[in-house]
Short mmCIF file of C-alpha atoms and ligand atoms in Angstrom, two decimals:
data_model
loop_
_atom_site.label_atom_id
_atom_site.label_comp_id
_atom_site.label_asym_id
_atom_site.label_seq_id
_atom_site.Cartn_x
_atom_site.Cartn_y
_atom_site.Cartn_z
CA MET A 212 -47.80 -95.18 -12.94
CA LYS A 213 -49.54 -96.99 -10.12
CA LEU A 214 -48.72 -97.36 -6.46
CA HIS A 215 -49.17 -100.39 -4.29
CA GLU A 216 -51.56 -99.90 -1.40
CA HIS A 217 -48.79 -99.80 1.21
CA GLN A 218 -47.00 -97.09 -0.77
CA GLY A 219 -50.28 -95.20 -1.05
CA HIS A 220 -50.70 -95.46 2.71
CA GLU A 221 -47.27 -93.85 3.20
CA LEU A 222 -48.21 -91.01 0.89
CA PHE A 223 -51.54 -90.54 2.69
CA ARG A 224 -49.71 -90.48 6.00
CA SER A 225 -47.36 -87.77 4.77
CA TYR A 226 -50.41 -85.65 3.89
CA GLY A 227 -52.07 -86.26 7.25
CA ILE A 228 -54.79 -88.55 5.95
CA PRO A 229 -55.47 -91.18 8.66
CA VAL A 230 -54.45 -94.77 7.83
CA SER A 231 -54.00 -97.83 10.04
CA LYS A 232 -50.62 -99.00 11.17
CA GLY A 233 -49.26 -101.51 8.64
CA ILE A 234 -46.23 -103.68 7.93
CA VAL A 235 -45.20 -105.22 4.60
CA ALA A 236 -44.53 -108.98 4.60
CA LYS A 237 -43.22 -111.27 1.90
CA THR A 238 -43.57 -114.64 3.61
CA PRO A 239 -46.08 -116.27 6.00
CA ARG A 240 -43.41 -116.04 8.69
CA GLU A 241 -42.99 -112.29 8.17
CA ALA A 242 -46.77 -111.92 8.28
CA ARG A 243 -46.81 -113.70 11.63
CA GLU A 244 -44.09 -111.41 12.97
CA ALA A 245 -45.94 -108.37 11.68
CA ALA A 246 -49.12 -109.51 13.43
CA GLU A 247 -47.19 -110.11 16.64
CA SER A 248 -45.74 -106.62 16.59
CA ILE A 249 -49.08 -104.98 15.71
CA ARG A 250 -50.87 -107.04 18.42
CA GLY A 251 -54.53 -107.83 18.23
CA PRO A 252 -56.49 -108.71 15.12
CA VAL A 253 -55.03 -107.79 11.74
CA VAL A 254 -56.10 -107.76 8.11
CA VAL A 255 -53.71 -109.48 5.69
CA LYS A 256 -53.93 -107.91 2.23
CA ALA A 257 -52.47 -108.87 -1.15
CA GLN A 258 -50.36 -106.10 -2.66
CA VAL A 259 -51.08 -106.25 -6.38
CA LEU A 260 -51.59 -103.36 -8.79
CA VAL A 261 -55.26 -104.13 -9.46
CA GLY A 262 -58.52 -103.61 -7.63
CA GLY A 263 -61.00 -106.29 -6.59
CA ARG A 264 -58.61 -108.02 -4.22
CA GLY A 265 -61.31 -108.46 -1.62
CA LYS A 266 -63.55 -110.45 -3.97
CA ALA A 267 -60.60 -112.54 -5.15
CA GLY A 268 -59.81 -113.70 -1.62
CA GLY A 269 -56.87 -111.34 -1.30
CA VAL A 270 -58.06 -109.61 1.89
CA LYS A 271 -58.40 -111.73 5.03
CA LEU A 272 -59.13 -110.93 8.65
CA ALA A 273 -56.89 -112.71 11.17
CA LYS A 274 -57.65 -112.72 14.90
CA ASN A 275 -54.09 -113.56 15.94
CA ALA A 276 -50.59 -114.26 14.66
CA ASP A 277 -51.38 -117.91 13.88
CA GLU A 278 -54.29 -116.94 11.71
CA ALA A 279 -52.22 -114.22 10.07
CA GLU A 280 -49.63 -116.78 9.06
CA THR A 281 -52.29 -119.10 7.63
CA ALA A 282 -53.99 -116.24 5.79
CA ALA A 283 -50.65 -115.10 4.40
CA ARG A 284 -49.86 -118.59 3.12
CA ALA A 285 -53.19 -118.74 1.30
CA ILE A 286 -52.98 -115.24 -0.18
CA LEU A 287 -49.39 -115.70 -1.38
CA GLN A 288 -50.63 -118.59 -3.54
CA LEU A 289 -53.20 -116.45 -5.31
CA THR A 290 -53.02 -114.94 -8.74
CA ILE A 291 -55.32 -111.94 -8.93
CA LYS A 292 -56.31 -110.80 -12.43
CA SER A 293 -53.23 -112.66 -13.73
CA LEU A 294 -50.90 -110.96 -11.25
CA PRO A 295 -49.14 -113.31 -8.81
CA VAL A 296 -49.23 -112.10 -5.20
CA GLU A 297 -45.68 -111.55 -4.01
CA LYS A 298 -46.16 -109.06 -1.22
CA LEU A 299 -48.64 -108.58 1.60
CA LEU A 300 -49.65 -105.72 3.82
CA VAL A 301 -50.51 -106.62 7.38
CA VAL A 302 -52.59 -103.86 9.01
CA ALA A 303 -54.22 -103.45 12.37
CA ALA A 304 -57.83 -104.53 11.80
CA GLU A 305 -60.32 -101.74 12.20
CA PRO A 306 -63.78 -103.15 11.59
CA PRO A 307 -65.55 -100.54 9.46
CA GLU A 308 -68.76 -99.20 11.03
CA GLN A 309 -69.62 -97.48 7.80
CA GLU A 310 -67.87 -97.77 4.43
CA TYR A 311 -67.73 -94.62 2.34
CA TYR A 312 -66.17 -94.18 -1.07
CA VAL A 313 -64.03 -91.20 -2.09
CA GLY A 314 -62.42 -90.74 -5.48
CA LEU A 315 -60.73 -87.99 -7.46
CA THR A 316 -60.08 -88.17 -11.16
CA VAL A 317 -59.18 -85.92 -14.07
CA ASP A 318 -62.31 -85.22 -16.08
CA ARG A 319 -61.43 -83.98 -19.56
CA ALA A 320 -65.00 -83.17 -20.48
CA GLU A 321 -65.39 -80.98 -17.39
CA LYS A 322 -61.89 -79.57 -17.83
CA GLY A 323 -61.20 -80.16 -14.17
CA VAL A 324 -60.93 -82.63 -11.36
CA THR A 325 -64.02 -84.59 -10.43
CA LEU A 326 -64.65 -85.57 -6.83
CA MET A 327 -66.78 -88.68 -6.42
CA ILE A 328 -68.23 -89.65 -3.07
CA SER A 329 -70.69 -92.25 -1.85
CA ALA A 330 -72.13 -93.48 1.42
CA SER A 331 -72.22 -96.99 -0.08
CA GLY A 332 -68.53 -97.78 -0.45
CA GLY A 333 -66.98 -101.21 -0.23
CA VAL A 334 -66.26 -104.07 -2.59
CA ASP A 335 -69.48 -103.64 -4.60
CA ILE A 336 -68.72 -100.13 -5.81
CA GLU A 337 -68.49 -101.19 -9.47
CA GLU A 338 -72.00 -102.73 -9.33
CA LEU A 339 -73.27 -99.64 -7.56
CA ALA A 340 -71.80 -97.43 -10.28
CA SER A 341 -73.63 -99.34 -13.00
CA GLU A 342 -76.88 -100.19 -11.19
CA GLU A 343 -77.46 -97.23 -8.90
CA PRO A 344 -75.27 -94.44 -10.27
CA HIS A 345 -77.30 -91.81 -8.41
CA LYS A 346 -75.74 -93.08 -5.19
CA ILE A 347 -72.37 -91.81 -6.34
CA HIS A 348 -72.28 -88.04 -6.02
CA LYS A 349 -70.01 -85.94 -8.16
CA LEU A 350 -68.55 -82.49 -7.88
CA SER A 351 -66.44 -80.78 -10.52
CA ILE A 352 -63.51 -78.84 -9.14
CA PHE A 353 -62.12 -76.06 -11.28
CA PRO A 354 -58.33 -76.22 -10.79
CA ALA A 355 -57.85 -72.44 -10.74
CA THR A 356 -60.20 -71.93 -7.78
CA GLY A 357 -59.81 -75.27 -6.03
CA ILE A 358 -62.50 -76.75 -3.81
CA GLU A 359 -65.19 -74.19 -2.98
CA SER A 360 -66.93 -74.66 0.35
CA ALA A 361 -70.22 -73.37 -1.00
CA SER A 362 -70.56 -76.38 -3.27
CA LEU A 363 -68.66 -78.95 -1.20
CA ASP A 364 -70.29 -78.48 2.21
CA PRO A 365 -73.92 -79.26 1.33
CA LEU A 366 -72.83 -82.32 -0.62
CA LEU A 367 -70.72 -83.61 2.25
CA SER A 368 -73.55 -83.19 4.76
CA ARG A 369 -75.83 -85.15 2.46
CA VAL A 370 -73.42 -88.04 1.94
CA PHE A 371 -71.48 -88.12 5.21
CA GLY A 372 -74.09 -86.87 7.70
CA SER A 373 -72.45 -86.38 11.07
CA ASP A 374 -69.10 -87.53 9.62
CA ALA A 375 -69.07 -84.57 7.22
CA GLU A 376 -66.57 -82.40 9.06
CA ARG A 377 -63.98 -85.17 9.38
CA ALA A 378 -64.56 -86.15 5.77
CA GLU A 379 -63.94 -82.60 4.62
CA THR A 380 -60.55 -82.41 6.33
CA SER A 381 -59.33 -85.55 4.61
CA ILE A 382 -60.88 -84.73 1.23
CA ARG A 383 -59.12 -81.36 1.16
CA LYS A 384 -55.82 -83.06 1.95
CA LEU A 385 -56.51 -85.66 -0.69
CA TYR A 386 -57.18 -82.95 -3.27
CA ARG A 387 -53.90 -81.25 -2.38
CA LEU A 388 -52.07 -84.56 -2.84
CA PHE A 389 -53.86 -85.13 -6.16
CA VAL A 390 -52.79 -81.76 -7.56
CA GLU A 391 -49.29 -81.58 -6.09
CA LYS A 392 -48.34 -85.07 -7.22
CA ASP A 393 -50.02 -84.87 -10.65
CA CYS A 394 -52.31 -87.82 -10.09
CA SER A 395 -54.73 -89.11 -12.68
CA LEU A 396 -56.74 -91.08 -10.13
CA VAL A 397 -56.96 -91.37 -6.37
CA GLU A 398 -59.48 -93.67 -4.71
CA ILE A 399 -60.15 -94.54 -1.10
CA ASN A 400 -62.55 -97.44 -0.88
CA PRO A 401 -63.48 -98.00 1.83
CA PHE A 402 -62.98 -94.66 3.48
CA ALA A 403 -64.38 -95.99 6.72
CA ARG A 404 -65.65 -94.80 10.04
CA VAL A 405 -64.00 -97.04 12.64
CA SER A 406 -64.74 -97.74 16.29
CA ASP A 407 -63.12 -94.57 17.70
CA GLY A 408 -65.32 -92.50 15.38
CA SER A 409 -62.49 -91.42 13.10
CA LEU A 410 -62.53 -91.81 9.32
CA LYS A 411 -59.67 -93.88 7.96
CA ALA A 412 -58.40 -94.80 4.53
CA LEU A 413 -58.59 -98.62 4.65
CA ASP A 414 -57.46 -98.86 1.05
CA ALA A 415 -55.42 -96.64 -1.28
CA LYS A 416 -55.43 -96.59 -5.03
CA ILE A 417 -53.21 -93.95 -6.62
CA ASN A 418 -52.30 -93.48 -10.30
CA PHE A 419 -49.99 -90.78 -11.63
CA ASP A 420 -49.73 -89.09 -14.98
CA ASP A 421 -46.56 -90.67 -16.41
CA ASN A 422 -45.73 -87.44 -18.21
CA SER A 423 -45.25 -85.68 -14.88
CA LEU A 424 -42.88 -88.20 -13.35
CA MET A 425 -39.83 -86.16 -14.30
CA LYS A 426 -41.07 -83.60 -11.75
CA HIS A 427 -41.48 -86.17 -8.99
CA SER A 428 -38.36 -88.27 -8.49
CA ASP A 429 -39.72 -89.31 -5.07
CA ILE A 430 -42.71 -90.90 -6.80
CA GLU A 431 -40.79 -92.33 -9.73
CA GLU A 432 -38.57 -94.19 -7.25
CA LEU A 433 -41.62 -96.11 -6.09
CA GLN A 434 -42.29 -97.62 -9.49
CA SER A 435 -42.88 -101.38 -9.40
CA PRO A 436 -41.13 -103.40 -12.09
CA GLU A 437 -44.20 -105.62 -12.52
CA GLU A 438 -46.28 -102.71 -13.78
CA TYR A 439 -44.66 -103.10 -17.20
CA SER A 440 -43.73 -106.16 -19.25
CA VAL A 441 -40.03 -106.71 -19.95
CA ASP A 442 -40.49 -105.25 -23.44
CA GLU A 443 -42.39 -102.23 -22.19
CA ALA A 444 -39.73 -101.56 -19.56
CA ARG A 445 -36.97 -101.81 -22.16
CA ALA A 446 -38.88 -99.44 -24.47
CA ARG A 447 -39.22 -96.89 -21.67
CA GLU A 448 -35.48 -97.11 -21.04
CA VAL A 449 -34.64 -96.25 -24.64
CA GLY A 450 -37.36 -93.60 -24.95
CA LEU A 451 -39.83 -95.41 -27.19
CA SER A 452 -43.56 -95.31 -26.64
CA PHE A 453 -44.55 -98.99 -26.75
CA VAL A 454 -47.55 -101.11 -25.78
CA ASN A 455 -47.88 -104.88 -26.23
CA LEU A 456 -51.11 -105.89 -27.99
CA GLY A 457 -50.91 -109.61 -28.59
CA GLY A 458 -51.23 -109.91 -32.39
CA ASP A 459 -48.61 -111.07 -34.89
CA ILE A 460 -47.76 -107.96 -36.94
CA GLY A 461 -45.01 -105.85 -35.42
CA CYS A 462 -45.42 -102.12 -36.07
CA ILE A 463 -42.75 -99.42 -36.21
CA VAL A 464 -44.37 -96.06 -36.82
CA ASN A 465 -43.38 -92.43 -36.36
CA GLY A 466 -45.98 -90.48 -34.45
CA ALA A 467 -48.63 -91.69 -32.03
CA GLY A 468 -51.57 -90.68 -34.23
CA LEU A 469 -50.14 -92.43 -37.26
CA ALA A 470 -49.42 -95.48 -35.11
CA MET A 471 -53.07 -95.57 -34.02
CA ALA A 472 -54.23 -95.19 -37.62
CA THR A 473 -51.86 -97.95 -38.71
CA MET A 474 -53.22 -100.36 -36.11
CA ASP A 475 -56.78 -99.45 -37.11
CA LEU A 476 -56.03 -100.20 -40.74
CA ILE A 477 -54.40 -103.53 -39.89
CA LYS A 478 -57.44 -104.51 -37.83
CA HIS A 479 -59.82 -103.25 -40.48
CA ALA A 480 -58.10 -105.41 -43.07
CA GLY A 481 -58.37 -108.49 -40.86
CA GLY A 482 -54.88 -108.51 -39.31
CA ALA A 483 -53.76 -108.25 -35.71
CA PRO A 484 -51.12 -105.74 -34.58
CA ALA A 485 -48.55 -107.13 -32.13
CA ASN A 486 -47.82 -103.74 -30.66
CA PHE A 487 -48.15 -100.01 -30.67
CA LEU A 488 -44.76 -98.42 -31.19
CA ASP A 489 -44.02 -94.77 -31.78
CA VAL A 490 -40.39 -94.11 -32.68
CA GLY A 491 -41.05 -90.43 -32.23
CA GLY A 492 -40.32 -87.42 -34.38
CA SER A 493 -36.54 -87.47 -34.39
CA SER A 494 -34.45 -89.20 -37.04
CA ASN A 495 -32.20 -91.29 -34.87
CA PRO A 496 -31.26 -94.61 -36.54
CA GLU A 497 -30.53 -96.07 -33.09
CA LYS A 498 -34.24 -95.81 -32.35
CA VAL A 499 -35.05 -97.99 -35.34
CA ILE A 500 -32.57 -100.60 -34.15
CA ASN A 501 -34.02 -100.55 -30.63
CA ALA A 502 -37.50 -100.83 -32.08
CA PHE A 503 -36.54 -103.92 -34.09
CA GLU A 504 -34.95 -105.52 -31.05
CA ILE A 505 -37.96 -104.97 -28.85
CA ILE A 506 -40.42 -106.20 -31.47
CA LEU A 507 -38.37 -109.28 -32.35
CA ASN A 508 -38.19 -110.22 -28.70
CA ASN A 509 -41.82 -111.26 -29.13
CA SER A 510 -41.88 -114.72 -30.70
CA ARG A 511 -45.44 -114.24 -31.92
CA VAL A 512 -44.38 -111.61 -34.45
CA LYS A 513 -44.55 -113.05 -37.98
CA ALA A 514 -43.99 -109.88 -40.02
CA ILE A 515 -43.11 -106.24 -39.42
CA LEU A 516 -44.61 -103.11 -40.90
CA ILE A 517 -42.56 -99.92 -40.87
CA ASN A 518 -44.77 -96.94 -41.57
CA ILE A 519 -43.02 -93.59 -41.83
CA PHE A 520 -44.62 -90.30 -42.74
CA GLY A 521 -41.58 -88.04 -42.88
CA GLY A 522 -42.09 -84.60 -41.43
CA ILE A 523 -39.33 -83.79 -38.99
CA THR A 524 -38.36 -87.43 -39.36
CA ARG A 525 -36.25 -87.82 -42.49
CA CYS A 526 -36.91 -90.88 -44.60
CA ASP A 527 -33.21 -91.22 -45.54
CA ASP A 528 -32.32 -91.47 -41.83
CA ILE A 529 -34.97 -94.12 -41.35
CA ALA A 530 -33.64 -96.02 -44.38
CA ASN A 531 -30.14 -95.90 -42.91
CA GLY A 532 -31.51 -97.07 -39.58
CA ILE A 533 -33.15 -100.04 -41.27
CA LEU A 534 -29.90 -100.99 -43.02
CA MET A 535 -27.94 -100.63 -39.78
CA ALA A 536 -30.48 -102.80 -37.99
CA LYS A 537 -30.23 -105.45 -40.71
CA LYS A 538 -26.46 -105.49 -40.32
CA ARG A 539 -26.48 -105.61 -36.54
CA ILE A 540 -29.32 -107.96 -35.77
CA ASP A 541 -30.87 -110.99 -37.31
CA ILE A 542 -34.34 -110.18 -38.63
CA PRO A 543 -35.97 -113.56 -39.21
CA VAL A 544 -39.36 -112.23 -40.40
CA PRO A 545 -40.42 -110.33 -43.53
CA VAL A 546 -40.43 -106.55 -43.29
CA VAL A 547 -42.75 -104.26 -45.26
CA ILE A 548 -41.67 -100.65 -45.52
CA ARG A 549 -43.86 -97.69 -46.32
CA LEU A 550 -41.96 -94.43 -46.70
CA ILE A 551 -43.34 -91.07 -47.66
CA GLY A 552 -42.54 -87.44 -46.89
CA THR A 553 -39.30 -85.61 -46.23
CA ASN A 554 -36.43 -87.10 -48.27
CA ASP A 555 -38.46 -90.13 -49.28
CA ARG A 556 -36.77 -90.29 -52.69
CA GLU A 557 -33.35 -90.44 -51.01
CA GLY A 558 -34.61 -93.01 -48.54
CA ARG A 559 -36.00 -95.22 -51.24
CA GLU A 560 -32.73 -94.96 -53.17
CA ILE A 561 -30.74 -96.06 -50.11
CA LEU A 562 -33.03 -99.05 -49.64
CA LYS A 563 -32.96 -99.92 -53.34
CA ASN A 564 -29.15 -100.00 -53.35
CA ALA A 565 -29.38 -102.54 -50.55
CA GLY A 566 -31.92 -104.64 -52.42
CA LEU A 567 -34.94 -103.49 -50.40
CA SER A 568 -38.05 -101.76 -51.61
CA ALA A 569 -40.47 -99.36 -49.99
CA LEU A 570 -44.11 -98.71 -50.77
CA GLU A 571 -45.80 -95.33 -50.86
CA ASP A 572 -49.36 -96.37 -50.24
CA LEU A 573 -50.33 -97.36 -46.70
CA THR A 574 -53.30 -99.56 -47.62
CA GLU A 575 -51.12 -101.51 -50.01
CA ALA A 576 -48.43 -101.91 -47.32
CA VAL A 577 -51.00 -103.11 -44.80
CA MET A 578 -52.45 -105.68 -47.20
CA LYS A 579 -48.97 -106.93 -48.00
CA VAL A 580 -47.84 -107.31 -44.39
CA ILE A 581 -51.03 -109.19 -43.47
CA GLU A 582 -50.47 -111.56 -46.37
CA LEU A 583 -46.87 -112.18 -45.32
CA ALA A 584 -47.82 -112.71 -41.68
P1 GDP B 649 -60.13 -104.20 -2.77
O1 GDP B 649 -61.20 -105.27 -2.78
O2 GDP B 649 -58.97 -104.55 -3.67
O3 GDP B 649 -60.66 -102.84 -3.01
O4 GDP B 649 -59.50 -104.24 -1.28
P2 GDP B 649 -59.93 -103.48 0.06
O5 GDP B 649 -58.72 -103.08 0.76
O6 GDP B 649 -60.91 -102.39 -0.19
O7 GDP B 649 -60.63 -104.64 0.89
C1 GDP B 649 -61.92 -105.16 0.64
C2 GDP B 649 -62.83 -105.05 1.86
O8 GDP B 649 -62.17 -105.60 2.98
C3 GDP B 649 -63.18 -103.64 2.25
O9 GDP B 649 -64.30 -103.14 1.59
C4 GDP B 649 -63.46 -103.80 3.73
O10 GDP B 649 -64.80 -104.15 3.94
C5 GDP B 649 -62.53 -104.89 4.11
N1 GDP B 649 -61.31 -104.31 4.66
C6 GDP B 649 -60.30 -103.77 4.05
N2 GDP B 649 -59.38 -103.30 4.90
C7 GDP B 649 -59.82 -103.55 6.10
C8 GDP B 649 -59.31 -103.30 7.38
O11 GDP B 649 -58.24 -102.74 7.60
N3 GDP B 649 -60.05 -103.72 8.38
C9 GDP B 649 -61.20 -104.35 8.18
N4 GDP B 649 -61.86 -104.78 9.20
N5 GDP B 649 -61.72 -104.60 6.99
C10 GDP B 649 -61.05 -104.21 5.94
MN1 MN B 650 -61.02 -101.16 -1.95
#
């Protein structure tokens, strides 16, 4: 789950990481009012859940309330990386004297958290990462010991020079936030030295591990509906793991690994999966019905492949779920069923009595569904 910048600012504030005063605005008029109450120059910033706003024209400096209103009008008409701008953040402008970059991410290879810092922050950080990667310094943090001064301090002096002490205070707070809130990524770019000499987070990018959200109701509350498509949101509600992919073959599979393998096979055989969908390990027929409904909501779907490898999932339950779904909803596209594993004979029998057939071989099922699509 991702946070908008203004939400990230709030979280930073609660951890004592310095951010500028800001007000959220949804209309040019509100932006004007925000600028009037902040007084002095402001920066008007698009609030969308992607980076690169600056380069897309989504960050504008305004010297006064008039300019803020004009800037807001322009930014509210933008679509950044296919996301329409619906909200703005108006912040007191603090011209950066120096733009640093600070990031924290989970590094599976290092089995820890990696701190990334650079003295060359700003909107060109992606280019810097690919062209001059040595300018981004990294430090692995072992979660059991946390940040160790012996390795952090020399690195900070090298990157932050005389700003090192201030940087350290904020970086330690940022690390605490990262761990306590189960983040997968936190980035401050620019982390800037401003005119009074302090270091401020002029941007905030925060992603959380979705699997931890049940521990953090305060964070979960901040979820933006636009982060997920209607179908993905519906799938979350009913407990299905679902991702839209854009092809024309709907997939209902039990188990994430098998779902990945199924999509690979479809691709390999020249087809295009419409979605990833894991109905999970339980044998609840309701899940099959929900899965059908979500998949059929996508008008691009021309055929559906149900691939079940029954372990804990019982094939007879799945077969019953399919029959229930057929009774309850209109399924206007061909369905190919592959059933194998626990109670597959019973499952096949149930389907046969209803005039349906199920295959055993996955490759055969994949070829058939591609042909039908
Ligand atoms: P991003 O492009 O989506 O990462 O958006 P940022 O918030 O990082 O804005 C892009 C650039 O605008 C930054 O690198 C800064 O140079 C500048 N900028 C961002 N916020 C402020 C601010 O509060 N004051 C000033 N003066 N410049 C800012
Ligand atoms: Mn940025």
